[in-house]
C-alpha cells in the first residue's frame, strides 16, 4: 500500500479550465503519491480528457495550481511535463508501425555515438527494460505492426519509462483489448506501482479499476464527486458517484471526512 500520509508527488489544487463558454473543469483537486495507482473515472464529458491534457501540458489551467513535489510549477507544454517527470501514454499509443520495438522505444530519444545511432546500446537497454517489466515480446527487432494489441500497449508504456518519470498517466490502456491482453496490461500497471511510480489510470472499465487501483477519484460534470479507497468501497458506490445518483450522500461523506481532519 502507498504511504498516502506522505507528500504527494503530484497535486492539483482548485484547477479550472474553460474553452470559450464551456466550463470543462471547475475547482478540481487531485493528488497521487509515489507507489500509488490513482484511478480517474467518470462519464463521457466528465472532464477526464481535459484533466489529462492539463497535467501533461497540452492545456494550461485558467485557475488553480499544479504542485510537483511540494513546489508550485508552471506546465506550459508537454516538454515541461516530461522534464518534471510526467509521462503520458495516450489511447492512440502513437507508435510507428514501420519501426521495430527498439526504434519505437527510443523514438525521439535515440542514443548516438559520434553522430551515429548506437543500435547495440539501444537494443541492450530495450531488452533490459522489457525484462525488468516482465514484458514478453517475441523479438525487439520485429515491427510493432506485427504485435498484438496488448503487446503494443505494453511497448507504449515501456517507452514512457525511457525518461525515468515519477508519474505515468495511462489513458484507457485496456480499451478494445481482449481478456488475456487486458490481464497483461493490468499486471504491468502493478509493476509500475512496485517500481514506486505514481500511476494515474483513466478507465471506464470498473472491473479493471477495482483490480489495480489504490484510490479512485470520480469526476462528474467537470468537478470532483468523491475520492474512494478502492479496498473499502464497492463498484455500486463508485457508479452512483459517476452517475450522480448519490450526489447528496457523496457531499455529506466528504463533509464528514473534512470535519474529522479538523
CSV table of N, CA and C in Angstrom, one decimal, residues 41 232 236:
chain,number,residue,atom,x,y,z
A,41,UNK,N,-12.1,8.3,-12.9
A,41,UNK,CA,-13.2,7.7,-13.6
A,41,UNK,C,-14.3,8.8,-13.7
A,232,UNK,N,-11.9,-0.4,0.1
A,232,UNK,CA,-13.0,-0.3,1.1
A,232,UNK,C,-14.3,0.2,0.5
A,236,UNK,N,-20.7,-0.4,-6.9
A,236,UNK,CA,-22.0,0.3,-6.9
A,236,UNK,C,-21.9,1.7,-6.3
